[in-house]
mmCIF file of C-alpha atoms and ligand atoms in Angstrom:
data_model
loop_
_atom_site.group_PDB
_atom_site.id
_atom_site.type_symbol
_atom_site.label_atom_id
_atom_site.label_comp_id
_atom_site.label_asym_id
_atom_site.label_seq_id
_atom_site.Cartn_x
_atom_site.Cartn_y
_atom_site.Cartn_z
ATOM 1 C CA MET A 4 -19.345 21.450 -3.204
ATOM 2 C CA THR A 5 -20.115 17.783 -4.273
ATOM 3 C CA ILE A 6 -17.831 14.931 -3.691
ATOM 4 C CA LEU A 7 -17.772 11.371 -5.900
ATOM 5 C CA VAL A 8 -16.458 8.716 -3.425
ATOM 6 C CA THR A 9 -15.604 5.712 -5.082
ATOM 7 C CA GLY A 10 -15.838 2.016 -3.184
ATOM 8 C CA GLY A 11 -17.956 4.381 -0.369
ATOM 9 C CA THR A 12 -19.440 1.667 1.229
ATOM 10 C CA GLY A 13 -16.232 -0.235 2.140
ATOM 11 C CA PHE A 14 -14.241 0.307 5.657
ATOM 12 C CA ILE A 15 -12.575 3.545 5.240
ATOM 13 C CA GLY A 16 -14.819 4.538 2.651
ATOM 14 C CA SER A 17 -18.062 4.580 4.880
ATOM 15 C CA HIS A 18 -15.964 6.244 7.651
ATOM 16 C CA THR A 19 -15.031 9.129 4.980
ATOM 17 C CA VAL A 20 -18.536 9.801 3.674
ATOM 18 C CA VAL A 21 -19.950 10.186 7.408
ATOM 19 C CA GLU A 22 -17.343 12.749 7.729
ATOM 20 C CA LEU A 23 -18.060 14.644 4.716
ATOM 21 C CA LEU A 24 -21.583 14.501 5.323
ATOM 22 C CA GLU A 25 -21.334 16.089 8.533
ATOM 23 C CA ALA A 26 -18.668 18.527 7.224
ATOM 24 C CA GLY A 27 -21.650 19.896 4.718
ATOM 25 C CA TYR A 28 -20.561 18.273 1.410
ATOM 26 C CA ASP A 29 -22.946 16.847 -0.753
ATOM 27 C CA VAL A 30 -22.185 13.434 -1.663
ATOM 28 C CA VAL A 31 -22.262 10.768 -4.310
ATOM 29 C CA VAL A 32 -21.372 6.764 -3.560
ATOM 30 C CA PHE A 33 -20.718 4.627 -6.093
ATOM 31 C CA ASP A 34 -19.425 0.532 -4.848
ATOM 32 C CA ASN A 35 -19.531 -2.347 -6.558
ATOM 33 C CA PHE A 36 -20.011 -4.145 -3.229
ATOM 34 C CA TYR A 37 -17.266 -6.851 -3.769
ATOM 35 C CA ASN A 38 -16.272 -6.274 -0.107
ATOM 36 C CA SER A 39 -18.899 -4.355 1.798
ATOM 37 C CA LYS A 40 -22.504 -4.779 2.049
ATOM 38 C CA ALA A 41 -25.304 -2.415 1.129
ATOM 39 C CA CYS A 42 -27.133 -1.773 4.443
ATOM 40 C CA VAL A 43 -24.183 0.777 5.180
ATOM 41 C CA VAL A 44 -26.047 3.181 3.143
ATOM 42 C CA ASP A 45 -28.602 3.191 5.096
ATOM 43 C CA ARG A 46 -26.528 2.936 8.042
ATOM 44 C CA ILE A 47 -24.625 6.077 7.444
ATOM 45 C CA LYS A 48 -27.762 8.222 7.043
ATOM 46 C CA LYS A 49 -28.687 6.894 10.176
ATOM 47 C CA ILE A 50 -25.366 8.315 11.648
ATOM 48 C CA THR A 51 -25.627 11.334 10.096
ATOM 49 C CA GLY A 52 -29.815 12.482 9.254
ATOM 50 C CA LYS A 53 -28.660 12.965 5.704
ATOM 51 C CA ASP A 54 -28.826 11.768 2.724
ATOM 52 C CA PHE A 55 -26.301 11.155 -0.378
ATOM 53 C CA LYS A 56 -27.127 9.632 -4.662
ATOM 54 C CA PHE A 57 -25.880 6.098 -4.507
ATOM 55 C CA TYR A 58 -24.999 3.757 -7.007
ATOM 56 C CA GLU A 59 -23.886 0.146 -7.736
ATOM 57 C CA ALA A 60 -21.447 0.336 -9.975
ATOM 58 C CA ASP A 61 -18.107 -0.752 -11.007
ATOM 59 C CA MET A 62 -14.881 1.879 -11.992
ATOM 60 C CA LEU A 63 -13.992 -0.647 -14.591
ATOM 61 C CA ASP A 64 -17.634 -0.322 -16.190
ATOM 62 C CA ARG A 65 -17.038 2.894 -17.979
ATOM 63 C CA GLU A 66 -20.683 3.602 -19.516
ATOM 64 C CA ALA A 67 -21.539 3.484 -15.842
ATOM 65 C CA LEU A 68 -18.949 6.539 -14.833
ATOM 66 C CA ASP A 69 -20.090 8.148 -17.254
ATOM 67 C CA LYS A 70 -23.755 8.091 -16.740
ATOM 68 C CA ILE A 71 -22.723 8.508 -12.335
ATOM 69 C CA PHE A 72 -20.494 12.698 -14.215
ATOM 70 C CA ASP A 73 -23.332 13.086 -16.265
ATOM 71 C CA GLU A 74 -25.971 13.035 -13.803
ATOM 72 C CA ASN A 75 -23.818 14.879 -11.486
ATOM 73 C CA LYS A 76 -21.657 17.546 -10.841
ATOM 74 C CA ILE A 77 -18.802 16.255 -9.316
ATOM 75 C CA ASP A 78 -15.802 18.941 -7.761
ATOM 76 C CA ALA A 79 -13.734 16.525 -6.566
ATOM 77 C CA VAL A 80 -13.025 12.404 -6.046
ATOM 78 C CA ILE A 81 -12.074 10.514 -3.175
ATOM 79 C CA HIS A 82 -10.712 7.139 -4.843
ATOM 80 C CA PHE A 83 -11.047 4.045 -2.351
ATOM 81 C CA ALA A 84 -12.432 1.532 -4.552
ATOM 82 C CA GLY A 85 -9.891 -1.060 -5.114
ATOM 83 C CA LEU A 86 -9.089 -5.070 -4.064
ATOM 84 C CA LYS A 87 -6.732 -4.785 -0.951
ATOM 85 C CA ALA A 88 -5.966 -7.685 0.842
ATOM 86 C CA VAL A 89 -2.264 -8.211 0.692
ATOM 87 C CA GLY A 90 -2.087 -12.217 0.716
ATOM 88 C CA GLU A 91 -5.132 -12.537 -1.884
ATOM 89 C CA SER A 92 -3.126 -10.155 -4.654
ATOM 90 C CA VAL A 93 -0.288 -12.674 -4.082
ATOM 91 C CA LYS A 94 -2.117 -15.302 -5.572
ATOM 92 C CA ILE A 95 -4.023 -13.455 -8.018
ATOM 93 C CA PRO A 96 -1.563 -11.168 -9.282
ATOM 94 C CA LEU A 97 -3.268 -9.993 -12.728
ATOM 95 C CA ARG A 98 -6.793 -9.944 -11.007
ATOM 96 C CA TYR A 99 -5.419 -6.831 -8.802
ATOM 97 C CA TYR A 100 -3.591 -5.357 -11.741
ATOM 98 C CA TYR A 101 -6.262 -5.244 -14.055
ATOM 99 C CA ASN A 102 -8.985 -4.708 -11.328
ATOM 100 C CA ASN A 103 -7.352 -1.420 -9.412
ATOM 101 C CA ILE A 104 -5.156 0.201 -12.863
ATOM 102 C CA ALA A 105 -7.460 -0.390 -15.090
ATOM 103 C CA GLY A 106 -10.318 0.926 -12.524
ATOM 104 C CA THR A 107 -8.333 3.865 -11.654
ATOM 105 C CA ILE A 108 -7.441 4.578 -15.500
ATOM 106 C CA LYS A 109 -10.710 4.160 -16.342
ATOM 107 C CA LEU A 110 -12.302 6.600 -13.656
ATOM 108 C CA CYS A 111 -9.612 9.305 -14.429
ATOM 109 C CA GLU A 112 -10.981 9.193 -18.270
ATOM 110 C CA SER A 113 -14.103 9.882 -17.361
ATOM 111 C CA MET A 114 -13.454 12.503 -14.808
ATOM 112 C CA SER A 115 -11.387 14.285 -17.144
ATOM 113 C CA ALA A 116 -14.172 13.796 -19.686
ATOM 114 C CA HIS A 117 -16.626 15.425 -17.593
ATOM 115 C CA GLY A 118 -14.283 18.787 -16.778
ATOM 116 C CA CYS A 119 -13.509 16.895 -13.060
ATOM 117 C CA LYS A 120 -9.617 17.047 -12.120
ATOM 118 C CA ARG A 121 -9.130 16.979 -8.298
ATOM 119 C CA ILE A 122 -8.878 13.587 -6.779
ATOM 120 C CA VAL A 123 -7.583 12.370 -3.435
ATOM 121 C CA PHE A 124 -6.297 8.694 -4.010
ATOM 122 C CA SER A 125 -5.997 6.092 -0.717
ATOM 123 C CA SER A 126 -2.751 5.104 -1.430
ATOM 124 C CA SER A 127 -0.904 3.178 1.621
ATOM 125 C CA ALA A 128 2.547 2.523 3.267
ATOM 126 C CA THR A 129 2.996 -0.094 1.349
ATOM 127 C CA VAL A 130 4.600 1.881 -0.695
ATOM 128 C CA TYR A 131 7.800 2.109 1.034
ATOM 129 C CA GLY A 132 8.494 -2.085 1.137
ATOM 130 C CA GLU A 133 10.908 -2.421 3.477
ATOM 131 C CA PRO A 134 12.830 0.611 4.239
ATOM 132 C CA ASP A 135 15.873 0.825 5.729
ATOM 133 C CA HIS A 136 14.855 3.292 8.400
ATOM 134 C CA VAL A 137 12.046 4.917 10.381
ATOM 135 C CA PRO A 138 9.405 6.522 10.632
ATOM 136 C CA MET A 139 9.059 6.835 7.197
ATOM 137 C CA GLN A 140 8.961 10.049 5.342
ATOM 138 C CA GLU A 141 7.399 11.075 2.127
ATOM 139 C CA ASP A 142 10.574 11.466 0.292
ATOM 140 C CA PHE A 143 12.028 7.664 1.196
ATOM 141 C CA PRO A 144 12.723 6.411 -2.263
ATOM 142 C CA ILE A 145 9.987 4.653 -3.905
ATOM 143 C CA THR A 146 11.057 1.441 -5.062
ATOM 144 C CA HIS A 147 9.347 -2.364 -4.689
ATOM 145 C CA ALA A 148 6.455 -3.154 -2.558
ATOM 146 C CA THR A 149 6.260 -6.574 -0.747
ATOM 147 C CA ASN A 150 3.200 -7.772 -2.628
ATOM 148 C CA PRO A 151 1.300 -7.273 -5.848
ATOM 149 C CA TYR A 152 -1.277 -5.307 -3.906
ATOM 150 C CA GLY A 153 1.197 -2.592 -2.845
ATOM 151 C CA GLU A 154 2.742 -2.371 -6.259
ATOM 152 C CA THR A 155 -0.607 -1.440 -7.438
ATOM 153 C CA LYS A 156 -0.614 1.324 -5.161
ATOM 154 C CA ILE A 157 2.569 2.282 -6.530
ATOM 155 C CA LEU A 158 2.106 2.291 -9.991
ATOM 156 C CA ILE A 159 -1.632 4.555 -9.170
ATOM 157 C CA GLU A 160 0.576 6.825 -8.040
ATOM 158 C CA ARG A 161 3.038 6.903 -10.718
ATOM 159 C CA ILE A 162 0.171 6.868 -13.055
ATOM 160 C CA LEU A 163 -1.572 9.787 -11.032
ATOM 161 C CA LYS A 164 1.890 11.595 -11.326
ATOM 162 C CA ASP A 165 2.387 11.304 -14.718
ATOM 163 C CA LEU A 166 -1.229 12.851 -15.559
ATOM 164 C CA SER A 167 -0.677 15.997 -13.328
ATOM 165 C CA VAL A 168 2.267 16.757 -15.491
ATOM 166 C CA SER A 169 0.724 16.366 -18.596
ATOM 167 C CA ASP A 170 -1.983 18.299 -18.143
ATOM 168 C CA PRO A 171 -1.381 21.296 -15.101
ATOM 169 C CA GLU A 172 -5.126 21.715 -14.051
ATOM 170 C CA TRP A 173 -4.995 18.494 -12.176
ATOM 171 C CA SER A 174 -4.534 18.630 -8.266
ATOM 172 C CA VAL A 175 -3.773 15.387 -7.276
ATOM 173 C CA CYS A 176 -3.172 14.105 -3.343
ATOM 174 C CA CYS A 177 -2.203 11.056 -2.469
ATOM 175 C CA LEU A 178 -2.518 10.136 1.507
ATOM 176 C CA ARG A 179 -0.323 6.675 2.365
ATOM 177 C CA TYR A 180 -2.489 5.245 5.331
ATOM 178 C CA PHE A 181 -0.374 3.325 7.515
ATOM 179 C CA ASN A 182 -2.932 0.695 10.231
ATOM 180 C CA PRO A 183 -6.349 1.850 10.017
ATOM 181 C CA VAL A 184 -7.850 0.419 13.205
ATOM 182 C CA GLY A 185 -11.189 1.014 15.192
ATOM 183 C CA ALA A 186 -14.369 2.112 14.198
ATOM 184 C CA HIS A 187 -17.203 4.837 14.369
ATOM 185 C CA LYS A 188 -18.131 5.574 18.150
ATOM 186 C CA SER A 189 -21.951 4.654 16.859
ATOM 187 C CA GLY A 190 -21.134 1.093 16.556
ATOM 188 C CA LEU A 191 -23.052 0.887 13.079
ATOM 189 C CA ILE A 192 -19.980 1.564 10.964
ATOM 190 C CA GLY A 193 -16.373 -0.497 11.449
ATOM 191 C CA GLU A 194 -14.181 -2.854 10.117
ATOM 192 C CA ASP A 195 -15.868 -6.095 8.354
ATOM 193 C CA PRO A 196 -13.688 -8.302 6.470
ATOM 194 C CA MET A 197 -14.813 -11.109 4.539
ATOM 195 C CA GLY A 198 -13.683 -14.820 5.255
ATOM 196 C CA ILE A 199 -10.966 -14.707 7.586
ATOM 197 C CA PRO A 200 -9.539 -11.952 8.443
ATOM 198 C CA ASN A 201 -5.916 -11.094 8.049
ATOM 199 C CA ASN A 202 -5.650 -7.954 9.539
ATOM 200 C CA ILE A 203 -4.970 -8.276 13.847
ATOM 201 C CA MET A 204 -7.409 -5.965 14.907
ATOM 202 C CA PRO A 205 -10.353 -7.490 13.556
ATOM 203 C CA ARG A 206 -8.724 -10.987 14.656
ATOM 204 C CA ILE A 207 -8.369 -9.074 18.111
ATOM 205 C CA GLN A 208 -12.234 -8.764 18.381
ATOM 206 C CA LYS A 209 -12.958 -12.360 17.486
ATOM 207 C CA VAL A 210 -10.956 -13.362 21.219
ATOM 208 C CA ALA A 211 -12.353 -10.748 22.834
ATOM 209 C CA THR A 212 -15.773 -11.429 22.051
ATOM 210 C CA GLY A 213 -15.465 -15.391 22.731
ATOM 211 C CA GLU A 214 -15.464 -16.544 18.842
ATOM 212 C CA TRP A 215 -11.959 -17.339 18.636
ATOM 213 C CA ASP A 216 -9.968 -19.316 21.806
ATOM 214 C CA SER A 217 -6.881 -16.771 21.331
ATOM 215 C CA ILE A 218 -4.561 -14.654 19.299
ATOM 216 C CA THR A 219 -2.006 -15.644 17.351
ATOM 217 C CA VAL A 220 1.210 -13.870 17.879
ATOM 218 C CA PHE A 221 3.051 -13.612 14.372
ATOM 219 C CA GLY A 222 6.617 -13.720 15.590
ATOM 220 C CA THR A 223 8.074 -12.758 18.798
ATOM 221 C CA ASP A 224 11.958 -11.990 18.133
ATOM 222 C CA TYR A 225 12.335 -9.006 15.719
ATOM 223 C CA ASP A 226 14.294 -6.665 16.962
ATOM 224 C CA THR A 227 11.503 -4.726 18.907
ATOM 225 C CA PRO A 228 11.699 -4.046 22.825
ATOM 226 C CA ASP A 229 9.331 -6.838 23.407
ATOM 227 C CA GLY A 230 9.662 -8.540 20.475
ATOM 228 C CA THR A 231 6.683 -8.352 18.130
ATOM 229 C CA CYS A 232 6.422 -6.034 15.085
ATOM 230 C CA ILE A 233 5.372 -2.135 15.943
ATOM 231 C CA ARG A 234 3.259 -0.585 13.586
ATOM 232 C CA ASP A 235 1.281 3.037 13.172
ATOM 233 C CA TYR A 236 -2.128 2.317 14.135
ATOM 234 C CA ILE A 237 -4.780 4.971 13.144
ATOM 235 C CA HIS A 238 -8.374 5.464 14.091
ATOM 236 C CA VAL A 239 -10.687 5.279 10.869
ATOM 237 C CA THR A 240 -12.277 8.479 11.880
ATOM 238 C CA ASP A 241 -8.997 10.643 12.369
ATOM 239 C CA LEU A 242 -7.805 8.780 8.788
ATOM 240 C CA ALA A 243 -11.333 9.562 7.191
ATOM 241 C CA GLN A 244 -10.742 13.374 8.409
ATOM 242 C CA ALA A 245 -7.325 13.724 7.142
ATOM 243 C CA HIS A 246 -9.529 13.135 3.804
ATOM 244 C CA ILE A 247 -11.491 16.414 4.215
ATOM 245 C CA ALA A 248 -7.892 17.836 5.091
ATOM 246 C CA ALA A 249 -6.951 16.891 1.914
ATOM 247 C CA LEU A 250 -9.733 17.980 0.056
ATOM 248 C CA LYS A 251 -9.710 21.821 1.141
ATOM 249 C CA ARG A 252 -6.146 21.671 0.037
ATOM 250 C CA ALA A 253 -6.750 19.889 -3.411
ATOM 251 C CA ALA A 254 -9.202 22.956 -3.825
ATOM 252 C CA ASN A 255 -6.661 25.346 -3.692
ATOM 253 C CA VAL A 256 -3.305 23.653 -5.335
ATOM 254 C CA VAL A 257 -2.876 21.975 -8.481
ATOM 255 C CA GLY A 258 0.137 19.273 -9.191
ATOM 256 C CA TRP A 259 0.732 15.947 -7.446
ATOM 257 C CA GLU A 260 1.068 15.660 -3.615
ATOM 258 C CA THR A 261 1.942 12.861 -1.288
ATOM 259 C CA TYR A 262 1.193 12.505 2.419
ATOM 260 C CA ASN A 263 1.816 9.934 5.496
ATOM 261 C CA ILE A 264 -1.523 9.180 7.404
ATOM 262 C CA GLY A 265 -0.514 7.834 10.524
ATOM 263 C CA CYS A 266 -0.150 8.884 14.491
ATOM 264 C CA GLY A 267 3.806 9.443 13.939
ATOM 265 C CA ARG A 268 4.148 6.878 16.497
ATOM 266 C CA GLY A 269 4.474 2.568 16.871
ATOM 267 C CA TYR A 270 2.672 0.075 18.865
ATOM 268 C CA SER A 271 3.467 -3.365 19.201
ATOM 269 C CA VAL A 272 1.492 -6.189 19.143
ATOM 270 C CA LEU A 273 1.753 -7.046 22.677
ATOM 271 C CA ASP A 274 0.402 -3.707 23.269
ATOM 272 C CA ILE A 275 -2.156 -3.694 20.879
ATOM 273 C CA ILE A 276 -3.405 -6.888 22.621
ATOM 274 C CA ASN A 277 -3.040 -5.433 25.903
ATOM 275 C CA ALA A 278 -5.437 -2.493 24.952
ATOM 276 C CA TYR A 279 -7.929 -4.954 24.416
ATOM 277 C CA GLU A 280 -7.730 -6.022 27.335
ATOM 278 C CA ARG A 281 -7.930 -2.967 28.801
ATOM 279 C CA VAL A 282 -11.083 -1.921 27.314
ATOM 280 C CA CYS A 283 -12.864 -5.430 26.801
ATOM 281 C CA GLY A 284 -12.273 -6.438 30.571
ATOM 282 C CA HIS A 285 -11.139 -9.953 30.267
ATOM 283 C CA PRO A 286 -8.015 -11.261 29.519
ATOM 284 C CA ILE A 287 -6.909 -12.039 25.598
ATOM 285 C CA LYS A 288 -5.135 -15.548 25.082
ATOM 286 C CA ARG A 289 -2.203 -15.581 23.135
ATOM 287 C CA GLU A 290 -0.899 -18.269 21.086
ATOM 288 C CA ILE A 291 3.139 -17.446 20.245
ATOM 289 C CA CYS A 292 3.510 -18.589 16.434
ATOM 290 C CA PRO A 293 6.573 -17.813 14.222
ATOM 291 C CA ARG A 294 6.572 -14.783 11.976
ATOM 292 C CA ARG A 295 4.368 -14.673 9.627
ATOM 293 C CA ALA A 296 5.930 -13.825 5.582
ATOM 294 C CA GLY A 297 6.207 -10.666 4.220
ATOM 295 C CA ASP A 298 6.297 -8.870 7.551
ATOM 296 C CA ILE A 299 8.395 -6.527 8.340
ATOM 297 C CA ALA A 300 9.987 -5.557 11.696
ATOM 298 C CA VAL A 301 8.807 -1.905 12.844
ATOM 299 C CA SER A 302 6.676 0.468 10.669
ATOM 300 C CA TYR A 303 5.559 4.073 12.024
ATOM 301 C CA ALA A 304 4.714 7.228 10.091
ATOM 302 C CA ASP A 305 6.277 10.599 9.875
ATOM 303 C CA PRO A 306 3.246 12.914 9.969
ATOM 304 C CA THR A 307 4.746 16.552 9.658
ATOM 305 C CA ARG A 308 3.738 16.954 6.103
ATOM 306 C CA ALA A 309 0.449 16.429 7.035
ATOM 307 C CA ARG A 310 0.453 18.535 10.049
ATOM 308 C CA GLU A 311 2.125 21.452 8.246
ATOM 309 C CA VAL A 312 0.434 21.367 5.082
ATOM 310 C CA LEU A 313 -3.233 20.100 5.867
ATOM 311 C CA GLY A 314 -3.144 21.504 9.145
ATOM 312 C CA TRP A 315 -4.192 17.303 10.430
ATOM 313 C CA GLN A 316 -3.059 15.537 13.192
ATOM 314 C CA ALA A 317 -4.616 12.107 14.635
ATOM 315 C CA LYS A 318 -6.038 12.544 17.991
ATOM 316 C CA ARG A 319 -7.240 9.403 19.017
ATOM 317 C CA THR A 320 -5.675 6.674 21.673
ATOM 318 C CA ILE A 321 -4.711 3.382 20.637
ATOM 319 C CA ASP A 322 -7.306 2.636 23.653
ATOM 320 C CA ASP A 323 -10.282 4.683 21.962
ATOM 321 C CA MET A 324 -9.277 2.673 18.595
ATOM 322 C CA CYS A 325 -9.608 -0.837 20.519
ATOM 323 C CA ARG A 326 -12.777 0.681 22.269
ATOM 324 C CA ASP A 327 -14.639 1.369 19.206
ATOM 325 C CA SER A 328 -13.182 -1.558 17.514
ATOM 326 C CA TYR A 329 -14.985 -3.594 20.753
ATOM 327 C CA ASN A 330 -17.825 -1.567 20.558
ATOM 328 C CA PHE A 331 -18.260 -2.388 17.074
ATOM 329 C CA ARG A 332 -18.339 -5.962 17.571
ATOM 330 C CA ILE A 333 -20.395 -6.543 20.398
ATOM 331 C CA LYS A 334 -23.092 -4.274 18.165
ATOM 332 C CA ASN A 335 -22.806 -6.502 15.227
ATOM 333 C CA PRO A 336 -21.696 -9.991 16.258
ATOM 334 C CA LYS A 337 -21.955 -11.542 13.400
ATOM 335 C CA GLY A 338 -20.609 -8.023 10.900
ATOM 336 C CA TYR A 339 -22.546 -6.472 9.006
ATOM 337 C CA GLU A 340 -26.202 -8.486 7.920
ATOM 338 C CA ASP A 341 -28.037 -7.936 4.354
HETATM 339 C C1 LIG B 12 -0.088 -5.949 11.826
HETATM 340 C C2 LIG B 12 0.837 -6.991 12.473
HETATM 341 C C3 LIG B 12 1.643 -9.043 11.938
HETATM 342 C C4 LIG B 12 -2.511 -10.681 13.156
HETATM 343 C C5 LIG B 12 -1.344 -4.681 6.716
HETATM 344 C C6 LIG B 12 -0.885 -4.289 5.008
HETATM 345 C C7 LIG B 12 -1.080 -2.988 4.277
HETATM 346 C C8 LIG B 12 -2.536 -1.968 5.179
HETATM 347 C C9 LIG B 12 -2.581 -2.302 6.926
HETATM 348 C C10 LIG B 12 -3.759 -1.955 3.316
HETATM 349 C C11 LIG B 12 1.378 -7.181 12.102
HETATM 350 C C12 LIG B 12 0.561 -9.284 13.248
HETATM 351 C C13 LIG B 12 -1.240 -9.734 12.633
HETATM 352 C C14 LIG B 12 -2.392 -11.873 13.355
HETATM 353 C C15 LIG B 12 -0.584 -11.201 13.996
HETATM 354 N N1 LIG B 12 -3.708 -2.305 4.569
HETATM 355 N N2 LIG B 12 -0.527 -9.809 13.558
HETATM 356 N N3 LIG B 12 -1.396 -12.039 14.929
HETATM 357 O O1 LIG B 12 0.776 -6.549 7.490
HETATM 358 O O2 LIG B 12 1.188 -4.279 9.292
HETATM 359 O O3 LIG B 12 -0.357 -3.790 7.077
HETATM 360 O O4 LIG B 12 -2.857 -4.307 6.604
HETATM 361 O O5 LIG B 12 -3.193 -1.013 3.165
HETATM 362 O O6 LIG B 12 -0.937 -2.805 3.332
HETATM 363 O O7 LIG B 12 -0.278 -4.756 4.561
HETATM 364 O O8 LIG B 12 -1.192 -5.477 9.336
HETATM 365 O O9 LIG B 12 -2.954 -5.581 10.773
HETATM 366 O O10 LIG B 12 -1.933 -7.479 9.035
HETATM 367 O O11 LIG B 12 -0.635 -7.095 11.080
HETATM 368 O O12 LIG B 12 0.775 -10.395 15.292
HETATM 369 O O13 LIG B 12 -3.533 -12.884 13.727
HETATM 370 O O14 LIG B 12 0.123 -7.884 13.569
HETATM 371 O O15 LIG B 12 2.485 -9.791 12.073
HETATM 372 O O16 LIG B 12 3.492 -7.860 12.771
HETATM 373 P P1 LIG B 12 -0.130 -5.205 8.166
HETATM 374 P P2 LIG B 12 -1.765 -6.299 10.165
#
């Protein structure tokens, strides 16, 4: 089977391409390098010892999409491409709505025109907004996210659902990621956000490697055991492997499905910092700060459906996540260099 991976040099995309190649799939990748680096292509080949076709392309360019489908017999698509920074989405919502939604529509039009009607979509737990209880379950009502980025995920899920209703040949699998962290065990690929990172793991990385003096702890007055927010962190390799399970499902069923992809347990901010201290072997200085706007106190998955239907569950521990994250940064102190 040949799988097209959109946004395949990004953090989760690149780790998924590695798992696809190692599982024996033929892979075609495109990316516009808006939030990734070209060197990732060669690093994926180095990790796997396998080759794959790469196109530098933008999903808003319908001709480029058609060229990819004309030149390759694509059996299914894993769709990562999209803008993904929560804070940025609040500042430039039109850019987010246009890029993520119009881009996905163009992708689906090109897929349909070429007889490819199987898609695994990179969705997010952010679609749940601020639910009144946890763990999050797939049948929770989806109303509003807390930011335009999350809204694009909700809208794309709905668009794909309507598409599957309009044409029963479509197989759609939406994977709602919780908090992806970590890096490939080789340290050759990992999370390398542009500019100043927002997410906690790359920020702790900078403290652990001495680039920053301390990690900000946004709020210690939440209604949680230690007062800091709780999240369902999942190793990016476990997350990548969930896409293989979803592809196998999509090969056998049609219709629209969604799955929570998380570990099913939560760790607090202080838990993460303590785990990082264990793996890096030295203290990580904390700076207690006020709450960060938009944060919810507790978020973690009920991953039962993924386990029972996809036959997938996360295996890696919080220490594995921190160890692999630290290893990537030690081996790439300045991140990816062109
Ligand atoms: C985690 C916790 C912070 C930095 C985001 C997106 C979500 C998904 C994953 C795409 C929070 C706290 C953080 C710091 C801190 N992305 N924190 N000090 O906000 O749960 O989820 O990334 O799908 O859509 O919303 O992740 O890593 O930013 O924060 O205390 O310096 O760590 O307050 O409680 P978040 P995060």
